[in-house]
PDB file of C-alpha atoms in Angstrom:
ATOM      1  CA  UNK A   1     -15.752  60.858 -46.106  1.00 50.00           C
ATOM      2  CA  UNK A   2     -14.707  57.428 -44.873  1.00 50.00           C
ATOM      3  CA  UNK A   3     -15.693  54.514 -47.112  1.00 54.00           C
ATOM      4  CA  UNK A   4     -17.519  51.440 -45.857  1.00 55.00           C
ATOM      5  CA  UNK A   5     -14.479  49.320 -46.700  1.00 49.00           C
ATOM      6  CA  UNK A   6     -12.220  51.387 -44.444  1.00 54.00           C
ATOM      7  CA  UNK A   7     -14.692  51.184 -41.539  1.00 52.00           C
ATOM      8  CA  UNK A   8     -14.973  47.415 -41.952  1.00 55.00           C
ATOM      9  CA  UNK A   9     -11.189  47.005 -42.122  1.00 52.00           C
ATOM     10  CA  UNK A  10     -10.671  49.080 -38.972  1.00 58.00           C
ATOM     11  CA  UNK A  11     -13.222  46.968 -37.083  1.00 62.00           C
ATOM     12  CA  UNK A  12     -11.487  43.776 -38.148  1.00 61.00           C
ATOM     13  CA  UNK A  13      -8.078  45.096 -37.096  1.00 59.00           C
ATOM     14  CA  UNK A  14      -9.475  46.112 -33.730  1.00 64.00           C
ATOM     15  CA  UNK A  15     -11.006  42.668 -33.146  1.00 63.00           C
ATOM     16  CA  UNK A  16      -7.703  41.005 -34.146  1.00 58.00           C
ATOM     17  CA  UNK A  17      -5.753  43.134 -31.674  1.00 62.00           C
ATOM     18  CA  UNK A  18      -8.202  42.241 -28.957  1.00 60.00           C
ATOM     19  CA  UNK A  19      -7.784  38.566 -29.777  1.00 54.00           C
ATOM     20  CA  UNK A  20      -3.994  38.818 -29.539  1.00 55.00           C
ATOM     21  CA  UNK A  21      -4.294  40.586 -26.192  1.00 53.00           C
ATOM     22  CA  UNK A  22      -6.728  37.958 -24.902  1.00 51.00           C
ATOM     23  CA  UNK A  23      -4.208  35.204 -25.628  1.00 50.00           C
ATOM     24  CA  UNK A  24      -2.003  36.538 -22.851  1.00 48.00           C
ATOM     25  CA  UNK A  25      -4.886  36.803 -20.388  1.00 47.00           C
ATOM     26  CA  UNK A  26      -6.897  33.631 -21.022  1.00 47.00           C
ATOM     27  CA  UNK A  27      -5.584  30.149 -20.152  1.00 53.00           C
ATOM     28  CA  UNK A  28      -4.965  28.031 -23.214  1.00 58.00           C
ATOM     29  CA  UNK A  29      -7.160  24.910 -23.338  1.00 59.00           C
ATOM     30  CA  UNK A  30      -6.039  22.807 -26.317  1.00 61.00           C
ATOM     31  CA  UNK A  31      -8.205  19.878 -25.262  1.00 58.00           C
ATOM     32  CA  UNK A  32     -11.275  21.900 -26.256  1.00 56.00           C
ATOM     33  CA  UNK A  33     -10.330  21.178 -29.866  1.00 59.00           C
ATOM     34  CA  UNK A  34     -11.123  17.500 -29.226  1.00 56.00           C
ATOM     35  CA  UNK A  35     -14.814  18.200 -28.671  1.00 56.00           C
ATOM     36  CA  UNK A  36     -16.857  16.567 -31.380  1.00 53.00           C
ATOM     37  CA  UNK A  37     -14.011  14.270 -32.492  1.00 52.00           C
ATOM     38  CA  UNK A  38     -15.066  10.609 -32.388  1.00 53.00           C
ATOM     39  CA  UNK A  39     -12.457   8.398 -30.685  1.00 53.00           C
ATOM     40  CA  UNK A  40     -12.683   4.760 -31.668  1.00 56.00           C
ATOM     41  CA  UNK A  41     -13.002   2.522 -28.550  1.00 54.00           C
ATOM     42  CA  UNK A  42     -10.476  -0.173 -27.712  1.00 54.00           C
ATOM     43  CA  UNK A  43     -11.510  -3.712 -28.571  1.00 56.00           C
ATOM     44  CA  UNK A  44     -12.831  -5.345 -25.362  1.00 56.00           C
ATOM     45  CA  UNK A  45     -11.451  -8.589 -23.958  1.00 54.00           C
ATOM     46  CA  UNK A  46     -12.794 -11.705 -25.741  1.00 55.00           C
ATOM     47  CA  UNK A  47     -14.275  -9.586 -28.516  1.00 55.00           C
ATOM     48  CA  UNK A  48     -14.738 -11.234 -31.928  1.00 54.00           C
ATOM     49  CA  UNK A  49     -14.577  -7.978 -33.840  1.00 57.00           C
ATOM     50  CA  UNK A  50     -11.712  -6.986 -36.129  1.00 58.00           C
ATOM     51  CA  UNK A  51      -8.566  -6.031 -34.163  1.00 59.00           C
ATOM     52  CA  UNK A  52      -7.928  -2.317 -33.905  1.00 57.00           C
ATOM     53  CA  UNK A  53      -4.473  -0.744 -34.169  1.00 59.00           C
ATOM     54  CA  UNK A  54      -4.131   1.688 -31.300  1.00 58.00           C
ATOM     55  CA  UNK A  55      -2.686   5.065 -32.240  1.00 57.00           C
ATOM     56  CA  UNK A  56      -1.231   5.727 -28.760  1.00 62.00           C
ATOM     57  CA  UNK A  57       2.577   5.748 -28.748  1.00 63.00           C
ATOM     58  CA  UNK A  58       2.750   3.722 -25.512  1.00 66.00           C
ATOM     59  CA  UNK A  59       0.542   0.951 -26.877  1.00 66.00           C
ATOM     60  CA  UNK A  60       2.336   0.851 -30.232  1.00 67.00           C
ATOM     61  CA  UNK A  61       5.770   0.567 -28.604  1.00 71.00           C
ATOM     62  CA  UNK A  62       4.688  -1.887 -25.882  1.00 75.00           C
ATOM     63  CA  UNK A  63       3.471  -5.250 -27.250  1.00 77.00           C
ATOM     64  CA  UNK A  64       0.406  -6.843 -25.710  1.00 78.00           C
ATOM     65  CA  UNK A  65       2.438  -9.853 -24.603  1.00 82.00           C
ATOM     66  CA  UNK A  66       4.836  -7.647 -22.649  1.00 84.00           C
ATOM     67  CA  UNK A  67       1.950  -5.652 -21.171  1.00 84.00           C
ATOM     68  CA  UNK A  68       0.304  -8.888 -20.048  1.00 85.00           C
ATOM     69  CA  UNK A  69       3.565 -10.032 -18.437  1.00 87.00           C
ATOM     70  CA  UNK A  70       3.858  -6.751 -16.516  1.00 87.00           C
ATOM     71  CA  UNK A  71       0.293  -7.020 -15.226  1.00 88.00           C
ATOM     72  CA  UNK A  72       0.852 -10.629 -14.159  1.00 87.00           C
ATOM     73  CA  UNK A  73       3.599  -9.469 -11.769  1.00 88.00           C
ATOM     74  CA  UNK A  74       1.388  -6.880 -10.057  1.00 88.00           C
ATOM     75  CA  UNK A  75      -0.616  -7.499  -6.912  1.00 87.00           C
ATOM     76  CA  UNK A  76      -4.402  -7.030  -7.126  1.00 87.00           C
ATOM     77  CA  UNK A  77      -4.298  -3.613  -5.468  1.00 87.00           C
ATOM     78  CA  UNK A  78      -1.792  -2.285  -8.009  1.00 88.00           C
ATOM     79  CA  UNK A  79      -3.895  -3.788 -10.799  1.00 88.00           C
ATOM     80  CA  UNK A  80      -6.865  -1.805  -9.537  1.00 86.00           C
ATOM     81  CA  UNK A  81      -4.875   1.429  -9.817  1.00 88.00           C
ATOM     82  CA  UNK A  82      -3.534   0.513 -13.253  1.00 89.00           C
ATOM     83  CA  UNK A  83      -7.076  -0.125 -14.502  1.00 89.00           C
ATOM     84  CA  UNK A  84      -7.788   3.596 -14.077  1.00 89.00           C
ATOM     85  CA  UNK A  85      -5.124   4.627 -16.625  1.00 85.00           C
ATOM     86  CA  UNK A  86      -7.006   3.965 -19.859  1.00 83.00           C
ATOM     87  CA  UNK A  87      -9.678   1.781 -21.405  1.00 82.00           C
ATOM     88  CA  UNK A  88      -7.247  -0.677 -22.943  1.00 82.00           C
ATOM     89  CA  UNK A  89      -5.584  -1.349 -19.596  1.00 85.00           C
ATOM     90  CA  UNK A  90      -8.972  -1.675 -17.935  1.00 86.00           C
ATOM     91  CA  UNK A  91     -10.165  -4.283 -20.438  1.00 85.00           C
ATOM     92  CA  UNK A  92      -6.838  -6.131 -20.253  1.00 85.00           C
ATOM     93  CA  UNK A  93      -6.861  -6.251 -16.440  1.00 87.00           C
ATOM     94  CA  UNK A  94     -10.361  -7.756 -16.511  1.00 87.00           C
ATOM     95  CA  UNK A  95      -8.745 -10.932 -17.801  1.00 87.00           C
ATOM     96  CA  UNK A  96      -9.801 -13.658 -15.311  1.00 87.00           C
ATOM     97  CA  UNK A  97      -6.281 -15.106 -15.251  1.00 88.00           C
ATOM     98  CA  UNK A  98      -5.063 -12.299 -12.962  1.00 89.00           C
ATOM     99  CA  UNK A  99      -7.966 -12.595 -10.527  1.00 90.00           C
ATOM    100  CA  UNK A 100      -7.933 -16.387 -10.452  1.00 90.00           C
ATOM    101  CA  UNK A 101      -4.316 -16.357  -9.316  1.00 90.00           C
ATOM    102  CA  UNK A 102      -5.096 -13.710  -6.670  1.00 89.00           C
ATOM    103  CA  UNK A 103      -8.120 -15.623  -5.328  1.00 91.00           C
ATOM    104  CA  UNK A 104      -6.390 -18.998  -5.143  1.00 90.00           C
ATOM    105  CA  UNK A 105      -3.494 -17.410  -3.280  1.00 90.00           C
ATOM    106  CA  UNK A 106      -5.689 -15.439  -0.850  1.00 89.00           C
ATOM    107  CA  UNK A 107      -7.832 -18.463   0.090  1.00 91.00           C
ATOM    108  CA  UNK A 108      -5.222 -21.176  -0.300  1.00 88.00           C
ATOM    109  CA  UNK A 109      -6.193 -22.667   3.075  1.00 86.00           C
ATOM    110  CA  UNK A 110      -9.541 -23.741   1.602  1.00 86.00           C
ATOM    111  CA  UNK A 111      -7.942 -25.685  -1.216  1.00 87.00           C
ATOM    112  CA  UNK A 112      -8.409 -25.403  -4.977  1.00 89.00           C
ATOM    113  CA  UNK A 113     -11.460 -27.661  -5.189  1.00 90.00           C
ATOM    114  CA  UNK A 114     -13.351 -25.838  -2.443  1.00 90.00           C
ATOM    115  CA  UNK A 115     -12.543 -22.451  -3.972  1.00 90.00           C
ATOM    116  CA  UNK A 116     -13.913 -23.564  -7.348  1.00 91.00           C
ATOM    117  CA  UNK A 117     -17.118 -24.789  -5.680  1.00 91.00           C
ATOM    118  CA  UNK A 118     -17.595 -21.454  -3.919  1.00 91.00           C
ATOM    119  CA  UNK A 119     -16.842 -19.625  -7.174  1.00 91.00           C
ATOM    120  CA  UNK A 120     -19.578 -21.436  -9.095  1.00 90.00           C
ATOM    121  CA  UNK A 121     -22.201 -21.508  -6.341  1.00 89.00           C
ATOM    122  CA  UNK A 122     -21.882 -17.964  -4.983  1.00 90.00           C
ATOM    123  CA  UNK A 123     -20.076 -15.748  -7.493  1.00 89.00           C
ATOM    124  CA  UNK A 124     -21.388 -17.122 -10.827  1.00 88.00           C
ATOM    125  CA  UNK A 125     -17.925 -18.181 -12.000  1.00 88.00           C
ATOM    126  CA  UNK A 126     -16.455 -14.652 -11.976  1.00 89.00           C
ATOM    127  CA  UNK A 127     -13.078 -14.505 -10.218  1.00 90.00           C
ATOM    128  CA  UNK A 128     -13.002 -10.731 -10.008  1.00 89.00           C
ATOM    129  CA  UNK A 129     -16.420 -10.678  -8.341  1.00 90.00           C
ATOM    130  CA  UNK A 130     -15.199 -13.262  -5.856  1.00 91.00           C
ATOM    131  CA  UNK A 131     -12.166 -11.110  -5.052  1.00 91.00           C
ATOM    132  CA  UNK A 132     -14.306  -8.035  -4.399  1.00 89.00           C
ATOM    133  CA  UNK A 133     -17.168  -9.586  -2.444  1.00 91.00           C
ATOM    134  CA  UNK A 134     -15.718 -12.504  -0.478  1.00 91.00           C
ATOM    135  CA  UNK A 135     -14.224 -11.593   2.945  1.00 92.00           C
ATOM    136  CA  UNK A 136     -10.455 -11.962   2.979  1.00 91.00           C
ATOM    137  CA  UNK A 137      -7.546 -10.951   5.165  1.00 92.00           C
ATOM    138  CA  UNK A 138      -5.242  -8.427   3.572  1.00 91.00           C
ATOM    139  CA  UNK A 139      -1.548  -9.281   3.472  1.00 90.00           C
ATOM    140  CA  UNK A 140      -0.121  -6.049   2.043  1.00 88.00           C
ATOM    141  CA  UNK A 141       0.097  -4.210   5.374  1.00 90.00           C
ATOM    142  CA  UNK A 142      -0.611  -4.276   9.104  1.00 93.00           C
ATOM    143  CA  UNK A 143      -3.805  -4.364  11.144  1.00 94.00           C
ATOM    144  CA  UNK A 144      -3.357  -1.887  14.007  1.00 92.00           C
ATOM    145  CA  UNK A 145      -5.429  -1.435  17.158  1.00 91.00           C
ATOM    146  CA  UNK A 146      -4.781   1.692  19.235  1.00 89.00           C
ATOM    147  CA  UNK A 147      -5.686   1.377  22.918  1.00 87.00           C
ATOM    148  CA  UNK A 148      -5.382   3.667  25.936  1.00 84.00           C
ATOM    149  CA  UNK A 149      -5.714   3.245  29.674  1.00 80.00           C
ATOM    150  CA  UNK A 150      -5.378   5.516  32.692  1.00 80.00           C
ATOM    151  CA  UNK A 151      -2.704   4.969  35.334  1.00 77.00           C
ATOM    152  CA  UNK A 152      -2.636   6.924  38.561  1.00 76.00           C
ATOM    153  CA  UNK A 153       0.522   8.842  39.362  1.00 72.00           C
ATOM    154  CA  UNK A 154       2.149  10.093  42.554  1.00 71.00           C
ATOM    155  CA  UNK A 155       0.263  12.880  44.313  1.00 68.00           C
ATOM    156  CA  UNK A 156       2.118  16.175  44.758  1.00 68.00           C
ATOM    157  CA  UNK A 157       1.590  19.043  47.210  1.00 65.00           C
ATOM    158  CA  UNK A 158      -1.747  17.595  48.311  1.00 65.00           C
ATOM    159  CA  UNK A 159      -3.521  19.664  45.686  1.00 60.00           C
ATOM    160  CA  UNK A 160      -3.198  17.620  42.519  1.00 70.00           C
ATOM    161  CA  UNK A 161      -3.761  13.993  41.571  1.00 72.00           C
ATOM    162  CA  UNK A 162      -1.638  13.253  38.479  1.00 76.00           C
ATOM    163  CA  UNK A 163      -3.112  10.824  35.979  1.00 76.00           C
ATOM    164  CA  UNK A 164      -1.123   9.219  33.158  1.00 76.00           C
ATOM    165  CA  UNK A 165      -2.962   8.302  29.942  1.00 80.00           C
ATOM    166  CA  UNK A 166      -0.882   5.519  28.402  1.00 81.00           C
ATOM    167  CA  UNK A 167      -1.244   4.603  24.742  1.00 84.00           C
ATOM    168  CA  UNK A 168      -0.203   1.263  23.261  1.00 86.00           C
ATOM    169  CA  UNK A 169      -0.829  -0.634  20.019  1.00 89.00           C
ATOM    170  CA  UNK A 170      -1.636  -4.174  18.949  1.00 90.00           C
ATOM    171  CA  UNK A 171      -0.128  -5.160  15.597  1.00 92.00           C
ATOM    172  CA  UNK A 172      -1.107  -8.114  13.432  1.00 92.00           C
ATOM    173  CA  UNK A 173       0.301  -9.139  10.070  1.00 93.00           C
ATOM    174  CA  UNK A 174      -1.299 -12.047   8.211  1.00 93.00           C
ATOM    175  CA  UNK A 175       0.166 -14.438   5.641  1.00 91.00           C
ATOM    176  CA  UNK A 176      -1.853 -16.518   3.124  1.00 89.00           C
ATOM    177  CA  UNK A 177      -0.295 -19.711   4.495  1.00 87.00           C
ATOM    178  CA  UNK A 178      -2.311 -19.465   7.725  1.00 87.00           C
ATOM    179  CA  UNK A 179       0.347 -17.892   9.930  1.00 90.00           C
ATOM    180  CA  UNK A 180       0.409 -14.389  11.375  1.00 91.00           C
ATOM    181  CA  UNK A 181       2.672 -12.147  13.457  1.00 91.00           C
ATOM    182  CA  UNK A 182       1.533 -10.402  16.618  1.00 91.00           C
ATOM    183  CA  UNK A 183       3.105  -7.644  18.685  1.00 89.00           C
ATOM    184  CA  UNK A 184       2.107  -5.373  21.571  1.00 88.00           C
ATOM    185  CA  UNK A 185       4.105  -2.154  21.635  1.00 86.00           C
ATOM    186  CA  UNK A 186       3.994   1.527  22.442  1.00 85.00           C
ATOM    187  CA  UNK A 187       5.995   2.271  19.269  1.00 85.00           C
ATOM    188  CA  UNK A 188       4.369   3.940  16.308  1.00 86.00           C
ATOM    189  CA  UNK A 189       3.402   2.232  13.081  1.00 88.00           C
ATOM    190  CA  UNK A 190       6.348   3.483  11.017  1.00 87.00           C
ATOM    191  CA  UNK A 191       8.806   2.043  13.552  1.00 87.00           C
ATOM    192  CA  UNK A 192       7.132  -1.348  14.004  1.00 87.00           C
ATOM    193  CA  UNK A 193       6.554  -2.031  10.301  1.00 86.00           C
ATOM    194  CA  UNK A 194      10.308  -2.373   9.745  1.00 85.00           C
ATOM    195  CA  UNK A 195      10.626  -5.642  11.655  1.00 83.00           C
ATOM    196  CA  UNK A 196       7.152  -7.182  11.350  1.00 85.00           C
ATOM    197  CA  UNK A 197       8.411 -10.039   9.166  1.00 83.00           C
ATOM    198  CA  UNK A 198       9.204 -13.736   9.477  1.00 76.00           C
ATOM    199  CA  UNK A 199      12.868 -12.989  10.251  1.00 76.00           C
ATOM    200  CA  UNK A 200      11.989 -11.138  13.444  1.00 70.00           C
ATOM    201  CA  UNK A 201      13.117 -12.738  16.694  1.00 62.00           C
ATOM    202  CA  UNK A 202      11.221 -13.078  19.945  1.00 65.00           C
ATOM    203  CA  UNK A 203      13.664 -10.588  21.410  1.00 65.00           C
ATOM    204  CA  UNK A 204      11.743  -7.994  19.379  1.00 74.00           C
ATOM    205  CA  UNK A 205       8.526  -9.181  21.082  1.00 81.00           C
ATOM    206  CA  UNK A 206       7.165 -10.400  17.743  1.00 86.00           C
ATOM    207  CA  UNK A 207       5.350 -13.718  18.155  1.00 87.00           C
ATOM    208  CA  UNK A 208       4.089 -16.076  15.471  1.00 86.00           C
ATOM    209  CA  UNK A 209       0.728 -17.828  15.581  1.00 87.00           C
ATOM    210  CA  UNK A 210      -1.908 -19.546  13.458  1.00 89.00           C
ATOM    211  CA  UNK A 211      -5.297 -18.422  12.219  1.00 91.00           C
ATOM    212  CA  UNK A 212      -8.313 -19.696  10.296  1.00 90.00           C
ATOM    213  CA  UNK A 213     -10.861 -17.695   8.300  1.00 90.00           C
ATOM    214  CA  UNK A 214     -14.476 -18.851   8.035  1.00 89.00           C
ATOM    215  CA  UNK A 215     -16.632 -16.365   6.114  1.00 88.00           C
ATOM    216  CA  UNK A 216     -15.974 -13.155   8.107  1.00 89.00           C
ATOM    217  CA  UNK A 217     -14.891 -14.851  11.381  1.00 92.00           C
ATOM    218  CA  UNK A 218     -11.195 -15.112  12.282  1.00 91.00           C
ATOM    219  CA  UNK A 219      -9.899 -17.547  14.920  1.00 91.00           C
ATOM    220  CA  UNK A 220      -6.276 -17.015  15.960  1.00 90.00           C
ATOM    221  CA  UNK A 221      -3.974 -18.389  18.652  1.00 89.00           C
ATOM    222  CA  UNK A 222      -0.437 -17.649  19.871  1.00 89.00           C
ATOM    223  CA  UNK A 223       1.747 -19.548  22.345  1.00 86.00           C
ATOM    224  CA  UNK A 224       3.839 -17.492  24.759  1.00 82.00           C
ATOM    225  CA  UNK A 225       6.734 -19.708  25.920  1.00 77.00           C
ATOM    226  CA  UNK A 226       8.371 -19.512  29.330  1.00 74.00           C
ATOM    227  CA  UNK A 227       8.247 -21.106  32.753  1.00 76.00           C
ATOM    228  CA  UNK A 228       4.453 -20.972  32.595  1.00 82.00           C
ATOM    229  CA  UNK A 229       3.446 -21.322  28.942  1.00 84.00           C
ATOM    230  CA  UNK A 230       0.392 -19.246  28.064  1.00 86.00           C
ATOM    231  CA  UNK A 231      -1.804 -19.355  24.999  1.00 87.00           C
ATOM    232  CA  UNK A 232      -3.531 -16.245  23.677  1.00 88.00           C
ATOM    233  CA  UNK A 233      -6.826 -16.943  21.888  1.00 89.00           C
ATOM    234  CA  UNK A 234      -8.230 -14.190  19.660  1.00 91.00           C
ATOM    235  CA  UNK A 235     -11.596 -14.036  17.933  1.00 92.00           C
ATOM    236  CA  UNK A 236     -12.184 -11.320  15.323  1.00 93.00           C
ATOM    237  CA  UNK A 237     -14.814 -10.276  12.813  1.00 94.00           C
ATOM    238  CA  UNK A 238     -13.681  -8.942   9.446  1.00 93.00           C
ATOM    239  CA  UNK A 239     -15.453  -6.033   7.745  1.00 91.00           C
ATOM    240  CA  UNK A 240     -14.770  -3.042   5.516  1.00 89.00           C
ATOM    241  CA  UNK A 241     -15.640   0.625   5.265  1.00 89.00           C
ATOM    242  CA  UNK A 242     -16.485   0.073   1.575  1.00 87.00           C
ATOM    243  CA  UNK A 243     -17.193  -3.021  -0.473  1.00 84.00           C
ATOM    244  CA  UNK A 244     -14.114  -5.192  -0.833  1.00 83.00           C
ATOM    245  CA  UNK A 245     -11.905  -3.051   1.430  1.00 87.00           C
ATOM    246  CA  UNK A 246     -11.577  -5.540   4.337  1.00 90.00           C
ATOM    247  CA  UNK A 247      -9.792  -2.796   6.265  1.00 90.00           C
ATOM    248  CA  UNK A 248     -11.411  -3.242   9.692  1.00 92.00           C
ATOM    249  CA  UNK A 249     -11.456  -6.041  12.255  1.00 92.00           C
ATOM    250  CA  UNK A 250     -13.626  -6.036  15.370  1.00 92.00           C
ATOM    251  CA  UNK A 251     -12.010  -7.703  18.368  1.00 91.00           C
ATOM    252  CA  UNK A 252     -14.737  -9.991  19.733  1.00 91.00           C
ATOM    253  CA  UNK A 253     -12.812 -11.769  22.502  1.00 88.00           C
ATOM    254  CA  UNK A 254      -9.277 -11.940  23.882  1.00 89.00           C
ATOM    255  CA  UNK A 255      -8.572 -14.829  26.285  1.00 88.00           C
ATOM    256  CA  UNK A 256      -5.331 -16.004  27.912  1.00 87.00           C
ATOM    257  CA  UNK A 257      -5.132 -19.564  29.258  1.00 86.00           C
ATOM    258  CA  UNK A 258      -2.489 -21.929  30.558  1.00 84.00           C
ATOM    259  CA  UNK A 259      -1.229 -25.055  28.783  1.00 81.00           C
ATOM    260  CA  UNK A 260       0.615 -28.001  30.275  1.00 80.00           C
ATOM    261  CA  UNK A 261       4.164 -28.974  29.343  1.00 76.00           C
ATOM    262  CA  UNK A 262       3.100 -31.690  26.884  1.00 76.00           C
ATOM    263  CA  UNK A 263       0.856 -29.295  24.970  1.00 74.00           C
ATOM    264  CA  UNK A 264       3.506 -26.565  24.990  1.00 73.00           C
ATOM    265  CA  UNK A 265       6.171 -28.866  23.529  1.00 74.00           C
ATOM    266  CA  UNK A 266       3.951 -30.251  20.762  1.00 68.00           C
ATOM    267  CA  UNK A 267       2.072 -27.121  19.738  1.00 59.00           C
ATOM    268  CA  UNK A 268       4.736 -25.238  17.810  1.00 61.00           C
ATOM    269  CA  UNK A 269       3.099 -26.007  14.454  1.00 67.00           C
ATOM    270  CA  UNK A 270      -0.512 -26.629  15.498  1.00 77.00           C
ATOM    271  CA  UNK A 271      -1.477 -24.351  18.362  1.00 80.00           C
ATOM    272  CA  UNK A 272      -4.988 -23.988  16.921  1.00 78.00           C
ATOM    273  CA  UNK A 273      -5.460 -27.738  17.042  1.00 78.00           C
ATOM    274  CA  UNK A 274      -4.511 -27.754  20.728  1.00 79.00           C
ATOM    275  CA  UNK A 275      -7.052 -25.113  21.779  1.00 79.00           C
ATOM    276  CA  UNK A 276      -9.808 -26.276  19.422  1.00 81.00           C
ATOM    277  CA  UNK A 277     -13.011 -26.851  21.361  1.00 79.00           C
ATOM    278  CA  UNK A 278     -11.816 -25.126  24.527  1.00 83.00           C
ATOM    279  CA  UNK A 279     -14.332 -23.227  26.603  1.00 82.00           C
ATOM    280  CA  UNK A 280     -13.736 -19.555  27.311  1.00 80.00           C
ATOM    281  CA  UNK A 281     -12.770 -20.209  30.951  1.00 82.00           C
ATOM    282  CA  UNK A 282     -10.802 -23.397  30.265  1.00 82.00           C
ATOM    283  CA  UNK A 283      -7.152 -23.747  31.279  1.00 82.00           C
ATOM    284  CA  UNK A 284      -4.825 -26.733  31.459  1.00 83.00           C
ATOM    285  CA  UNK A 285      -2.412 -25.247  33.963  1.00 82.00           C
ATOM    286  CA  UNK A 286      -3.761 -24.447  37.456  1.00 82.00           C
ATOM    287  CA  UNK A 287      -1.014 -21.844  37.939  1.00 83.00           C
ATOM    288  CA  UNK A 288      -2.272 -19.865  34.918  1.00 83.00           C
ATOM    289  CA  UNK A 289      -6.008 -19.157  35.223  1.00 84.00           C
ATOM    290  CA  UNK A 290      -8.097 -18.337  32.156  1.00 84.00           C
ATOM    291  CA  UNK A 291      -8.655 -14.590  31.862  1.00 84.00           C
ATOM    292  CA  UNK A 292     -11.119 -13.006  29.440  1.00 84.00           C
ATOM    293  CA  UNK A 293      -9.916  -9.462  28.816  1.00 85.00           C
ATOM    294  CA  UNK A 294     -12.659  -6.847  28.617  1.00 83.00           C
ATOM    295  CA  UNK A 295     -10.436  -3.826  28.019  1.00 80.00           C
ATOM    296  CA  UNK A 296      -8.184  -2.944  25.135  1.00 80.00           C
ATOM    297  CA  UNK A 297     -10.661  -4.254  22.532  1.00 85.00           C
ATOM    298  CA  UNK A 298     -10.459  -1.326  20.113  1.00 89.00           C
ATOM    299  CA  UNK A 299     -11.137  -2.407  16.494  1.00 92.00           C
ATOM    300  CA  UNK A 300      -8.184  -2.988  14.185  1.00 93.00           C
ATOM    301  CA  UNK A 301      -7.536  -0.566  11.312  1.00 92.00           C
ATOM    302  CA  UNK A 302      -5.630  -1.696   8.245  1.00 93.00           C
ATOM    303  CA  UNK A 303      -2.545   0.319   7.218  1.00 91.00           C
ATOM    304  CA  UNK A 304      -0.853  -0.615   3.887  1.00 90.00           C
ATOM    305  CA  UNK A 305       2.925  -0.788   3.868  1.00 89.00           C
ATOM    306  CA  UNK A 306       3.181   2.097   1.405  1.00 86.00           C
ATOM    307  CA  UNK A 307       1.268   4.342   3.825  1.00 87.00           C
ATOM    308  CA  UNK A 308       2.941   3.544   7.154  1.00 87.00           C
ATOM    309  CA  UNK A 309       5.132   6.640   7.030  1.00 87.00           C
ATOM    310  CA  UNK A 310       2.164   8.995   6.560  1.00 85.00           C
ATOM    311  CA  UNK A 311      -0.429   7.170   8.651  1.00 84.00           C
ATOM    312  CA  UNK A 312      -2.450   9.273  11.089  1.00 83.00           C
ATOM    313  CA  UNK A 313      -1.630   6.710  13.774  1.00 82.00           C
ATOM    314  CA  UNK A 314       1.904   8.131  13.825  1.00 77.00           C
ATOM    315  CA  UNK A 315       0.519  11.473  15.013  1.00 73.00           C
ATOM    316  CA  UNK A 316      -0.971  10.091  18.221  1.00 56.00           C
ATOM    317  CA  UNK A 317       0.879  10.791  21.460  1.00 52.00           C
ATOM    318  CA  UNK A 318       2.267   7.703  23.123  1.00 43.00           C
ATOM    319  CA  UNK A 319       1.903   9.057  26.635  1.00 43.00           C
ATOM    320  CA  UNK A 320       0.188  12.196  27.925  1.00 40.00           C
ATOM    321  CA  UNK A 321       0.154  13.487  31.483  1.00 41.00           C
ATOM    322  CA  UNK A 322      -2.879  15.262  32.833  1.00 41.00           C
ATOM    323  CA  UNK A 323      -3.206  16.792  36.269  1.00 37.00           C
ATOM    324  CA  UNK A 324      -6.672  16.689  37.760  1.00 38.00           C
ATOM    325  CA  UNK A 325      -7.357  19.084  40.666  1.00 38.00           C
ATOM    326  CA  UNK A 326      -7.740  17.230  43.944  1.00 36.00           C
TER     327      UNK A 326
END
């Protein structure tokens, strides 16, 4: 007759064997052991409480002074990504020193005094709030507008009427100093981004102009040199798909007008001052009439430099031929 002790021992051995077998079938989740363990929070910025020694190896081996120096060399968009790493980094990045530098650089055309007035009157003295809510032109990439038009081809065999759908792009790159680069091209984003810089020559069809930003309105102008100098006046409205993105620009108007020789020779550094106050149909050269373009006004989409290689705009076909039955 089997004793109770033997039955109990056999049941325990059977449960142990099942446990060992389950270890090979069930995914190990060591983080479940952390449930119920209280983790002491990191001391927030400007806190008067007793300093806390962080147990993380990274924070113990990296002094706060060095961490602060690293963050000071990051742009605001990289700071936003770094703030998602841990609580200590998030509290450190909330330091207003980083956001004050970013705001004064982004709106340097307004001047320091005017920026401080706007900060106190509209954003309650919070630099980070000003960076997120105030409209600004992004300088870490290109604004791209993809446009298409239809061009009739040569008829063949009296039965078809070929139609060519041509695709081209408008590229704009802005600088905080008030200058921007402009280019019309059929090339894709990854090819154009390589030479959209201040060293580009006019032989690359990259032209430099000036712009001003007032709230969400952008006024820009470019001078095309030549035998009949022409000025291109652009009006845009800045917006974003989410708060603080500033990744879209609506093209409100696009006007080309003529300038006389005196204006063309003196407008290299102040083309906006030359066309200030002009009417939409105004031109100063009778050989170059003012033309307000109504086509090719597709909104601009912002593409960061680190995403130009994988942008969906690279997948679009530059030119497609369709044959419509006659």
